[in-house]
Coordinates of C-alpha atoms in Angstrom, one line a residue:
Chain M
M1 CA -146.7 -52.7 29.6
K2 CA -143.7 -51.0 28.2
I3 CA -140.8 -49.7 30.6
L4 CA -138.5 -46.9 29.6
V5 CA -135.3 -46.9 31.4
P6 CA -133.1 -43.7 30.9
V7 CA -129.4 -44.4 31.9
K8 CA -126.6 -42.0 32.1
R9 CA -122.8 -42.6 31.5
V10 CA -121.0 -41.2 34.6
I11 CA -117.5 -41.4 36.0
D12 CA -117.1 -44.8 37.8
Y13 CA -118.4 -44.8 41.3
N14 CA -115.0 -45.9 42.6
V15 CA -112.9 -43.0 40.9
R16 CA -112.0 -40.1 43.2
P17 CA -112.9 -37.0 40.9
R18 CA -110.3 -34.6 40.5
V19 CA -110.8 -30.8 39.9
K20 CA -108.8 -29.3 37.1
A21 CA -106.1 -26.9 37.7
D22 CA -107.9 -24.2 35.9
G23 CA -111.1 -24.4 37.8
S24 CA -113.2 -25.2 34.6
G25 CA -114.4 -28.5 35.7
V26 CA -113.5 -32.1 36.8
D27 CA -111.0 -33.9 34.8
L28 CA -112.6 -36.8 33.0
A29 CA -109.8 -37.7 30.5
N30 CA -108.9 -41.2 30.6
V31 CA -111.0 -41.7 33.6
K32 CA -113.1 -44.9 33.9
M33 CA -116.9 -44.3 33.1
S34 CA -119.9 -46.5 34.0
M35 CA -123.4 -46.5 34.3
N36 CA -124.6 -44.0 36.9
P37 CA -125.4 -46.6 40.0
F38 CA -129.0 -45.4 40.7
D39 CA -129.9 -46.1 36.9
E40 CA -128.3 -49.8 37.2
I41 CA -130.9 -50.2 39.9
A42 CA -133.6 -49.0 37.7
V43 CA -132.7 -51.4 35.0
E44 CA -132.5 -54.2 37.5
E45 CA -135.9 -53.1 38.8
A46 CA -137.3 -53.2 35.1
V47 CA -136.2 -56.7 34.5
R48 CA -137.5 -57.9 37.6
L49 CA -140.9 -56.4 36.9
R50 CA -140.8 -58.3 33.4
E51 CA -139.7 -61.6 35.3
R52 CA -142.7 -61.1 37.4
G53 CA -144.8 -60.7 34.4
A54 CA -145.8 -57.0 35.0
A55 CA -144.0 -55.7 32.0
A56 CA -143.5 -56.9 28.4
E57 CA -140.6 -54.7 26.9
I58 CA -137.8 -52.7 28.4
V59 CA -136.6 -49.9 26.4
A60 CA -133.3 -48.3 27.6
V61 CA -132.4 -44.6 26.3
S62 CA -129.5 -42.5 27.0
I63 CA -128.7 -39.1 26.2
G64 CA -124.8 -38.4 25.6
P65 CA -122.0 -38.8 23.7
A66 CA -121.3 -41.7 21.1
K67 CA -119.5 -43.6 24.0
A68 CA -122.8 -43.9 25.9
Q69 CA -123.6 -46.6 23.4
E70 CA -121.4 -48.9 25.9
T71 CA -123.6 -47.9 28.6
L72 CA -126.8 -48.9 26.7
R73 CA -125.0 -52.1 25.9
T74 CA -124.6 -52.9 29.5
A75 CA -128.5 -52.1 30.0
L76 CA -129.1 -54.5 27.2
A77 CA -126.9 -57.1 28.7
M78 CA -128.5 -56.8 32.0
G79 CA -131.9 -57.5 30.2
A80 CA -133.3 -54.2 28.2
D81 CA -134.6 -55.3 25.0
R82 CA -133.5 -52.7 22.6
A83 CA -132.0 -49.2 23.0
I84 CA -132.1 -45.5 21.9
L85 CA -129.3 -43.0 22.0
V86 CA -130.0 -39.5 21.7
E87 CA -126.4 -38.4 20.6
T88 CA -124.9 -35.1 21.5
E89 CA -121.2 -34.1 22.5
Q90 CA -122.7 -31.3 24.4
E91 CA -123.5 -31.1 28.1
V92 CA -127.2 -31.6 28.5
E93 CA -128.9 -30.2 31.5
P94 CA -131.5 -32.1 33.5
L95 CA -134.5 -29.7 32.1
A96 CA -133.2 -30.5 28.4
V97 CA -132.8 -34.2 29.2
A98 CA -136.5 -34.2 30.9
K99 CA -137.7 -32.6 27.3
L100 CA -135.8 -35.2 25.2
L101 CA -137.4 -37.9 27.3
A102 CA -140.8 -36.5 27.1
A103 CA -140.4 -36.6 23.2
I104 CA -139.2 -40.1 23.2
A105 CA -142.1 -41.1 25.7
A106 CA -144.5 -39.4 23.5
D107 CA -143.3 -41.9 20.6
E108 CA -142.9 -45.0 22.5
Q109 CA -145.9 -44.7 24.7
P110 CA -144.4 -46.5 27.9
G111 CA -146.6 -47.5 30.9
L112 CA -143.7 -46.5 33.3
V113 CA -140.6 -44.7 33.3
L114 CA -137.9 -46.2 35.9
M115 CA -134.9 -44.2 36.5
G116 CA -132.2 -43.1 38.9
K117 CA -133.1 -40.4 41.4
Q118 CA -129.8 -38.7 40.8
A119 CA -126.6 -38.8 38.7
I120 CA -123.6 -39.0 40.6
D121 CA -121.7 -36.6 38.8
D122 CA -123.7 -33.4 38.8
D123 CA -126.0 -34.7 41.7
C124 CA -129.1 -32.6 40.7
N125 CA -131.7 -34.9 41.5
Q126 CA -134.2 -33.4 39.0
T127 CA -134.7 -35.1 35.8
G128 CA -137.5 -37.7 36.9
Q129 CA -139.4 -35.0 38.6
M130 CA -139.1 -32.7 35.5
L131 CA -140.2 -35.5 33.0
A132 CA -143.0 -36.4 35.2
A133 CA -144.1 -32.6 35.2
L134 CA -143.8 -32.3 31.4
L135 CA -145.8 -35.2 30.8
R136 CA -148.5 -34.4 33.4
W137 CA -147.7 -37.9 35.1
P138 CA -147.4 -38.5 38.6
Q139 CA -144.1 -39.2 40.2
G140 CA -142.7 -41.7 42.7
T141 CA -139.6 -40.5 43.8
F142 CA -136.7 -42.2 45.9
A143 CA -138.3 -45.5 45.6
S144 CA -137.4 -48.4 47.9
K145 CA -140.5 -50.7 46.7
V146 CA -142.3 -50.8 43.4
E147 CA -145.5 -52.8 42.8
I148 CA -147.7 -52.9 39.8
E149 CA -151.6 -53.2 40.9
D150 CA -154.1 -53.1 38.1
E151 CA -153.9 -49.2 36.7
A152 CA -151.7 -48.1 39.4
V153 CA -148.2 -48.4 40.8
I154 CA -147.7 -48.6 44.7
V155 CA -144.4 -46.9 45.4
T156 CA -142.7 -46.9 48.8
R157 CA -140.5 -43.7 49.0
E158 CA -137.5 -43.1 51.4
V159 CA -138.3 -39.7 52.9
D160 CA -136.5 -38.0 55.7
G161 CA -138.8 -39.2 58.4
G162 CA -139.1 -42.9 57.4
S163 CA -140.7 -44.1 54.6
E164 CA -143.9 -42.9 52.7
T165 CA -146.3 -45.2 50.6
V166 CA -148.0 -43.5 47.5
R167 CA -150.4 -44.7 45.0
L168 CA -149.8 -43.4 41.4
Q169 CA -152.2 -43.7 38.5
L170 CA -150.4 -45.3 35.3
P171 CA -148.4 -43.9 33.4
A172 CA -146.2 -42.7 36.0
V173 CA -142.4 -41.8 36.7
V174 CA -140.6 -43.8 39.3
T175 CA -136.9 -42.8 40.3
T176 CA -134.8 -45.4 42.4
D177 CA -133.0 -45.0 45.8
L178 CA -130.3 -47.3 47.0
R179 CA -132.3 -50.0 48.8
L180 CA -134.6 -51.0 46.0
N181 CA -132.6 -53.8 44.8
E182 CA -129.1 -55.0 44.1
P183 CA -128.3 -55.0 40.5
R184 CA -127.2 -58.3 38.8
Y185 CA -124.0 -58.7 36.9
A186 CA -124.6 -59.2 33.2
S187 CA -123.5 -62.8 32.4
L188 CA -121.1 -63.5 29.4
P189 CA -123.7 -65.2 27.2
N190 CA -125.8 -62.1 27.7
I191 CA -123.3 -59.7 27.0
M192 CA -122.6 -61.1 23.7
K193 CA -126.4 -61.2 23.0
A194 CA -126.7 -57.5 23.9
K195 CA -124.2 -56.9 20.9
K196 CA -126.8 -58.1 18.7
K197 CA -130.0 -56.1 20.1
A198 CA -131.2 -53.3 18.4
L199 CA -129.8 -49.7 19.2
E200 CA -131.1 -46.8 17.5
V201 CA -129.2 -43.4 17.3
K202 CA -131.2 -40.0 17.0
T203 CA -130.0 -36.4 17.7
P204 CA -131.9 -33.9 19.6
A205 CA -132.8 -32.0 16.3
D206 CA -134.5 -35.1 15.4
L207 CA -136.7 -34.7 18.4
G208 CA -137.0 -31.0 17.8
I209 CA -135.7 -30.1 21.2
D210 CA -133.6 -27.1 22.1
I211 CA -131.0 -28.2 24.5
S212 CA -129.3 -24.9 25.1
P213 CA -128.2 -24.7 28.7
R214 CA -129.5 -22.2 31.1
L215 CA -126.9 -22.5 33.7
T216 CA -123.2 -21.3 33.3
V217 CA -120.6 -22.9 35.3
L218 CA -118.4 -19.9 36.4
K219 CA -115.9 -22.1 38.2
V220 CA -115.2 -25.4 40.0
T221 CA -113.2 -25.6 43.2
E222 CA -112.2 -28.2 45.6
P223 CA -114.0 -28.3 48.7
P224 CA -112.5 -26.8 51.7
V225 CA -110.1 -29.1 53.6
R226 CA -110.5 -30.1 57.4
Q227 CA -107.4 -30.3 59.2
A228 CA -106.6 -33.5 61.4
G229 CA -107.1 -32.9 65.2
E230 CA -105.4 -34.7 68.2
M231 CA -105.3 -38.4 69.0
V232 CA -106.1 -39.4 72.5
A233 CA -104.6 -42.5 74.1
D234 CA -107.7 -44.0 76.0
V235 CA -111.3 -43.5 77.0
D236 CA -110.6 -41.5 80.3
A237 CA -108.4 -38.9 77.8
L238 CA -111.6 -39.0 75.3
V239 CA -113.9 -38.4 78.1
G240 CA -111.7 -35.4 79.4
K241 CA -111.8 -34.0 75.9
L242 CA -115.7 -34.2 75.6
K243 CA -116.0 -32.5 78.8
A244 CA -113.6 -29.9 77.9
L245 CA -115.8 -29.4 74.7
G246 CA -119.0 -29.0 76.7
V247 CA -120.6 -32.3 75.2
V248 CA -121.5 -33.3 78.8
Chain Z
M1 CA -136.7 -9.7 43.2
T2 CA -139.6 -11.3 45.3
A3 CA -139.0 -14.9 46.7
L4 CA -141.6 -17.5 47.4
V5 CA -140.4 -20.1 50.0
L6 CA -142.2 -23.4 50.4
A7 CA -142.7 -24.2 54.1
E8 CA -142.6 -27.5 55.7
Q9 CA -143.6 -28.6 58.9
A10 CA -141.8 -30.5 61.8
T11 CA -143.5 -33.0 63.7
G12 CA -145.6 -31.2 66.4
G13 CA -146.4 -28.4 63.7
A14 CA -143.8 -25.9 64.0
I15 CA -142.0 -24.8 60.8
A16 CA -139.0 -27.0 60.2
D17 CA -135.6 -25.6 60.6
A18 CA -134.5 -26.5 57.1
T19 CA -137.5 -24.1 56.0
L20 CA -135.9 -21.4 58.4
A21 CA -132.5 -22.0 56.6
A22 CA -134.3 -21.6 53.2
I23 CA -135.7 -18.2 54.3
T24 CA -132.4 -17.0 55.1
A25 CA -131.1 -18.2 51.6
A26 CA -134.1 -16.6 50.0
A27 CA -133.6 -13.4 51.9
A28 CA -130.0 -13.2 50.5
L29 CA -131.5 -12.9 47.1
G30 CA -132.1 -9.2 48.0
G31 CA -135.8 -8.8 47.8
P32 CA -138.9 -9.5 49.9
V33 CA -139.5 -13.2 51.1
H34 CA -143.0 -14.7 51.1
L35 CA -143.8 -18.3 52.6
L36 CA -146.3 -20.7 51.1
V37 CA -147.7 -22.9 53.8
V38 CA -149.9 -25.9 52.5
G39 CA -151.8 -28.4 54.2
D40 CA -154.9 -30.0 55.3
G41 CA -157.3 -27.6 57.1
E42 CA -156.7 -26.7 60.8
G43 CA -152.9 -28.1 61.0
A44 CA -152.0 -25.7 58.0
R45 CA -153.7 -22.5 59.5
S46 CA -152.2 -23.0 62.9
A47 CA -148.7 -23.5 60.9
A48 CA -149.6 -20.3 59.1
A49 CA -150.3 -18.3 62.2
A50 CA -146.9 -19.6 63.4
A51 CA -145.0 -18.9 60.3
A52 CA -146.4 -15.3 60.6
C53 CA -143.9 -14.7 63.5
I54 CA -140.7 -15.7 61.6
T55 CA -138.4 -12.9 61.3
G56 CA -137.8 -11.6 57.7
V57 CA -141.1 -13.1 56.3
E58 CA -143.4 -10.3 54.7
R59 CA -146.2 -12.3 53.8
I60 CA -147.7 -15.9 54.5
L61 CA -149.6 -17.6 51.6
L62 CA -151.9 -20.2 52.9
A63 CA -153.4 -23.1 50.8
A64 CA -155.5 -25.1 52.9
D65 CA -157.2 -28.2 51.4
P66 CA -157.1 -31.8 52.0
A67 CA -155.3 -32.5 48.6
Y68 CA -152.6 -30.7 50.1
G69 CA -152.3 -32.6 53.4
A70 CA -149.5 -35.1 52.3
M71 CA -147.7 -32.5 50.2
L72 CA -148.0 -34.6 47.2
A73 CA -145.9 -32.9 44.4
E74 CA -148.5 -33.7 41.7
N75 CA -150.8 -31.2 43.7
V76 CA -148.5 -28.9 45.3
A77 CA -146.5 -28.1 42.0
P78 CA -149.3 -26.8 39.9
L79 CA -150.3 -24.6 42.9
V80 CA -146.8 -23.2 43.1
A81 CA -146.4 -22.8 39.3
G82 CA -149.6 -20.6 39.2
L83 CA -148.3 -18.3 42.0
M84 CA -145.0 -18.0 40.4
E85 CA -146.5 -15.3 37.9
G86 CA -146.1 -12.9 40.8
Y87 CA -142.5 -14.1 41.9
D88 CA -139.0 -13.9 40.8
A89 CA -137.8 -16.8 42.6
F90 CA -139.0 -20.3 44.2
V91 CA -137.0 -21.6 47.0
A92 CA -137.5 -24.9 48.8
A93 CA -135.3 -26.8 51.6
A94 CA -133.2 -29.6 50.0
T95 CA -135.3 -32.2 52.1
T96 CA -136.9 -35.4 50.5
T97 CA -140.2 -33.2 50.2
G98 CA -138.4 -29.9 48.7
K99 CA -136.3 -32.4 46.2
N100 CA -139.6 -33.9 45.2
I101 CA -141.6 -30.8 44.6
A102 CA -139.1 -28.2 43.2
P103 CA -138.0 -29.9 40.1
R104 CA -141.7 -30.4 39.3
V105 CA -142.3 -26.8 39.6
A106 CA -139.0 -25.8 37.7
A107 CA -140.2 -27.6 34.7
L108 CA -143.9 -26.6 34.7
I109 CA -142.4 -23.0 34.5
D110 CA -139.6 -23.8 32.1
V111 CA -136.7 -23.1 34.5
M112 CA -133.5 -24.9 35.1
Q113 CA -133.3 -25.8 39.0
V114 CA -130.2 -25.0 40.8
S115 CA -130.0 -27.8 43.4
E116 CA -129.0 -27.9 47.1
I117 CA -127.1 -24.6 47.1
L118 CA -124.3 -24.0 49.6
S119 CA -124.3 -20.0 49.3
V120 CA -125.8 -17.2 47.5
E121 CA -123.2 -15.4 45.6
G122 CA -125.3 -13.0 43.9
P123 CA -129.0 -12.6 42.8
R124 CA -128.1 -15.4 40.0
S125 CA -125.1 -17.0 41.0
F126 CA -124.7 -19.8 43.5
T127 CA -122.2 -22.4 44.8
R128 CA -123.6 -26.0 44.9
P129 CA -121.7 -29.4 45.6
I130 CA -121.1 -31.6 42.6
Y131 CA -119.4 -35.4 42.3
A132 CA -120.5 -36.1 45.9
G133 CA -119.1 -33.2 47.3
N134 CA -115.6 -33.8 45.7
A135 CA -116.0 -30.5 44.0
I136 CA -118.0 -27.0 44.4
A137 CA -119.5 -25.4 41.3
T138 CA -120.3 -21.8 41.3
V139 CA -123.2 -21.4 38.7
E140 CA -124.9 -18.5 37.3
S141 CA -128.5 -18.8 35.9
A142 CA -129.7 -17.1 32.7
D143 CA -133.5 -18.0 33.1
P144 CA -136.0 -15.3 34.0
K145 CA -136.9 -16.9 37.2
I146 CA -134.9 -18.8 39.8
V147 CA -135.7 -22.2 41.3
L148 CA -133.5 -23.1 44.2
T149 CA -133.2 -25.9 46.7
V150 CA -131.0 -25.1 49.8
R151 CA -128.9 -27.1 51.9
G152 CA -130.2 -26.5 55.3
T153 CA -126.8 -26.8 57.1
S154 CA -124.9 -24.2 55.1
F155 CA -127.4 -21.4 56.1
E156 CA -128.3 -20.0 59.6
K157 CA -132.0 -20.4 60.7
A158 CA -134.1 -17.4 60.4
A159 CA -135.6 -16.5 63.9
A160 CA -138.9 -18.0 64.5
E161 CA -140.1 -15.2 66.6
G162 CA -140.2 -11.2 66.0
G163 CA -142.0 -10.9 62.7
S164 CA -145.4 -10.0 61.9
A165 CA -146.4 -11.2 58.4
E166 CA -150.0 -10.9 57.0
V167 CA -151.6 -14.0 56.1
E168 CA -153.5 -14.7 52.8
E169 CA -155.4 -17.7 51.7
V170 CA -154.6 -19.0 48.1
S171 CA -155.9 -21.9 46.1
G172 CA -155.0 -24.1 43.5
P173 CA -155.4 -23.7 39.7
E174 CA -158.9 -22.6 38.5
G175 CA -160.6 -25.4 36.8
T176 CA -158.9 -28.3 38.0
G177 CA -159.0 -27.7 41.8
A178 CA -156.4 -28.8 44.3
D179 CA -156.2 -32.5 43.6
A180 CA -154.6 -33.3 40.3
G181 CA -156.2 -36.7 40.5
L182 CA -152.8 -38.5 39.7
S183 CA -151.7 -39.9 43.0
S184 CA -152.9 -40.5 46.6
F185 CA -151.2 -40.8 49.9
V186 CA -151.3 -44.4 51.2
S187 CA -149.2 -44.4 54.5
L188 CA -146.3 -43.1 56.4
D189 CA -143.9 -45.4 58.4
A190 CA -142.1 -43.1 60.7
T191 CA -138.7 -44.1 62.3
G192 CA -137.0 -42.5 65.1
G193 CA -139.8 -41.6 67.9
E194 CA -138.6 -39.6 70.6
R195 CA -135.0 -39.2 69.3
P196 CA -133.9 -35.7 68.0
E197 CA -134.1 -35.7 64.0
L198 CA -130.8 -36.3 62.5
T199 CA -130.5 -33.1 60.3
S200 CA -131.3 -30.8 63.2
A201 CA -129.6 -32.6 66.2
R202 CA -127.0 -30.8 68.3
I203 CA -125.2 -34.3 69.0
V204 CA -125.0 -37.3 66.4
V205 CA -123.6 -40.6 66.9
S206 CA -122.9 -42.6 63.9
G207 CA -122.0 -46.3 63.3
G208 CA -120.1 -48.0 60.5
R209 CA -119.8 -51.3 59.0
A210 CA -117.6 -52.3 62.0
L211 CA -120.6 -52.8 64.0
K212 CA -121.3 -56.4 62.7
D213 CA -125.1 -56.6 62.6
G214 CA -128.2 -54.9 63.4
E215 CA -128.3 -56.3 67.0
T216 CA -124.8 -55.1 67.7
F217 CA -125.2 -51.6 66.3
E218 CA -128.4 -51.4 68.7
R219 CA -126.4 -52.6 71.7
I220 CA -123.4 -50.5 71.0
I221 CA -124.7 -47.4 69.6
T222 CA -127.9 -46.8 71.2
P223 CA -127.0 -46.3 74.9
L224 CA -124.2 -43.7 74.0
A225 CA -126.9 -41.8 71.9
D226 CA -129.4 -42.0 74.9
R227 CA -126.7 -40.9 77.2
L228 CA -125.9 -37.9 75.1
G229 CA -129.4 -37.1 73.8
A230 CA -128.2 -37.6 70.3
A231 CA -129.7 -38.6 67.1
I232 CA -128.3 -41.7 65.6
G233 CA -126.6 -41.9 61.9
A234 CA -124.9 -44.6 60.1
S235 CA -122.6 -44.8 57.1
R236 CA -123.7 -46.1 53.8
A237 CA -121.9 -49.5 54.4
A238 CA -123.9 -49.9 57.8
V239 CA -127.2 -49.1 55.7
D240 CA -126.4 -51.4 52.8
A241 CA -125.5 -54.4 55.1
G242 CA -129.1 -53.8 56.6
Y243 CA -128.1 -52.8 60.3
V244 CA -130.3 -49.8 60.2
P245 CA -132.8 -48.0 57.7
N246 CA -131.9 -46.0 54.9
D247 CA -133.1 -42.8 56.5
Y248 CA -130.2 -43.1 59.0
Q249 CA -127.6 -42.8 56.2
V250 CA -125.3 -39.8 56.5
G251 CA -123.5 -39.1 53.2
Q252 CA -123.6 -37.6 49.8
T253 CA -126.4 -39.9 48.7
G254 CA -128.2 -39.9 52.3
K255 CA -128.4 -37.0 54.7
I256 CA -126.4 -33.9 55.4
V257 CA -125.6 -33.1 58.9
A258 CA -123.9 -30.3 60.4
P259 CA -124.2 -31.0 64.1
D260 CA -122.0 -29.4 67.1
I261 CA -120.5 -32.8 67.6
Y262 CA -120.3 -35.8 65.4
I263 CA -119.2 -38.8 66.9
A264 CA -118.0 -41.5 64.3
I265 CA -117.7 -45.1 65.7
G266 CA -116.2 -48.0 63.3
I267 CA -116.5 -45.7 60.2
S268 CA -113.7 -45.6 58.1
G269 CA -114.2 -42.4 56.5
A270 CA -115.2 -42.9 52.8
I271 CA -115.4 -39.5 50.9
Q272 CA -119.0 -40.4 50.2
H273 CA -119.8 -40.3 53.9
L274 CA -117.4 -37.4 54.7
A275 CA -119.5 -35.2 52.3
G276 CA -122.4 -35.6 54.6
M277 CA -120.7 -34.8 57.9
K278 CA -117.7 -32.7 57.4
D279 CA -119.4 -29.5 58.4
A280 CA -119.7 -30.9 62.0
Q281 CA -118.1 -28.5 64.5
V282 CA -116.4 -31.1 66.4
I283 CA -115.6 -34.6 64.9
V284 CA -114.9 -37.3 67.2
A285 CA -113.6 -40.7 65.7
I286 CA -113.2 -44.1 67.3
N287 CA -111.9 -46.8 64.9
K288 CA -109.3 -49.5 65.4
D289 CA -107.7 -48.9 62.3
A290 CA -104.9 -46.1 62.9
D291 CA -104.8 -45.4 59.0
A292 CA -108.6 -44.9 58.7
P293 CA -109.2 -41.9 56.6
I294 CA -111.8 -40.5 59.4
F295 CA -108.9 -39.7 61.4
Q296 CA -107.6 -37.0 58.8
V297 CA -110.6 -35.0 59.4
A298 CA -111.4 -35.6 62.9
D299 CA -110.7 -33.1 65.8
V300 CA -110.3 -36.0 68.5
G301 CA -109.5 -39.7 67.4
L302 CA -109.1 -42.6 69.7
V303 CA -107.4 -45.8 68.2
A304 CA -109.5 -48.6 70.0
D305 CA -111.7 -51.7 69.9
L306 CA -115.1 -50.0 69.9
F307 CA -116.8 -53.0 71.5
Q308 CA -114.7 -52.2 74.6
A309 CA -114.2 -48.4 74.2
V310 CA -117.7 -47.4 73.6
P311 CA -119.4 -49.2 76.4
E312 CA -116.7 -47.7 78.6
L313 CA -117.3 -44.3 77.0
T314 CA -121.0 -44.6 77.8
E315 CA -120.4 -45.6 81.3
K316 CA -118.1 -43.0 82.0
L317 CA -120.1 -39.9 80.5

């Protein structure tokens, strides 16, 4: 089975984003960029499935600027076999990303698409569900456990009330949640090897997909700031305060 | 503009609070609000009867079929997409169920969803959090129809009584039927039990990495939560360290809560966590590090060793 793993280049998880003074967006100039952490979990899971013998080939794909090649090299260093970049300098919304991925899935015919549940920049949490809809495939979102069983994948999902297990017919789309695994660090030899792996570059036009945006960002602002309150000296003072607030 | 809202049921069969908030958001679009109740047979019928009493809902659409029992996106999304011919907007709560189904509906009707809205600025413009709540974007949709998920804590709940909507039965797409034949429900492992649900609790007691391990978390946090009748939450660090299950996680990648009182114990207050609880009315923090960022947002702070202070607090309350 072939696994397709879409990965996105985003602001690094440890960087605090700053809103631009003119309210046009978040300042990404000279900011460290990395692979979206949920996508890293997806790459790791794909590699583990191959190590368990459930997958034969892993294809990483990214949609974004030329620099997203670095993100794909990271996926290759973690164990993906080859990579595809759909190159565009334009912002691409989840619906358009899903259409591009559906076109790639039509070419590649994967048995499973494994991807992050959301990107930590736009926090949309849509692309996997949209891709599954366009392909008319089942979807296992927010996965904390993934098992391949004959022609199906058994997915345990993180849901509000606990965890839910569903059985999905293959091919399917699975989106990853935090607890699915802990991604490995790529070793130096693997980083070197990754440089030699195949990386194909296409454009949205090659795939025949219109990526015009549907949403316009009117402005981006800082969230409202909360003011610090009062420090109390001991537990008795805290109890007094809680009583005054009507907690007890 | 007529809006269709997807209903979710809370344990016990009532319409979920998150759905009541989504109804308020849908009403803010300016047109009539219809509510879609899906489920397996009798449960769905009694939920529809209860839903008919919600203030502000004009009509209930009821789709009762065993295939809708677990609200699988593969089965529910085509039903909604079919119904959307008669609607201008589809609105779901930003719960794990809403987040699972709404984007699938959006793609089927070729609409770009606006996720987890915080406010309705106009019939086509909304605010939503980006970058883990570090920025708020105002976006406008150019799509012919609108698909939204709604952050429940940002909207008042519609009153569960006072309305009198008519109930109309609907069914899935002709030909294929209700079951898309792609997926099936296996099991649900529910956590929590008697405790109030985290996102709708009046009081939340949360613990962080300072709790050391799962056993200590239980020994320190649970008695205080029991005393206050509170829900229990945790920081991502505590979840990652395995002290508690993932569905306890409060934060941008976990749950967003806005209780009357939020008590943060041994939580430093990473921006990721603050994004999930900064809308609480009163934030109380107990931490031994006086420089912890949590104190910058807390209304009441106590610098103390939590292993002494929390049991003492539990006893004195």
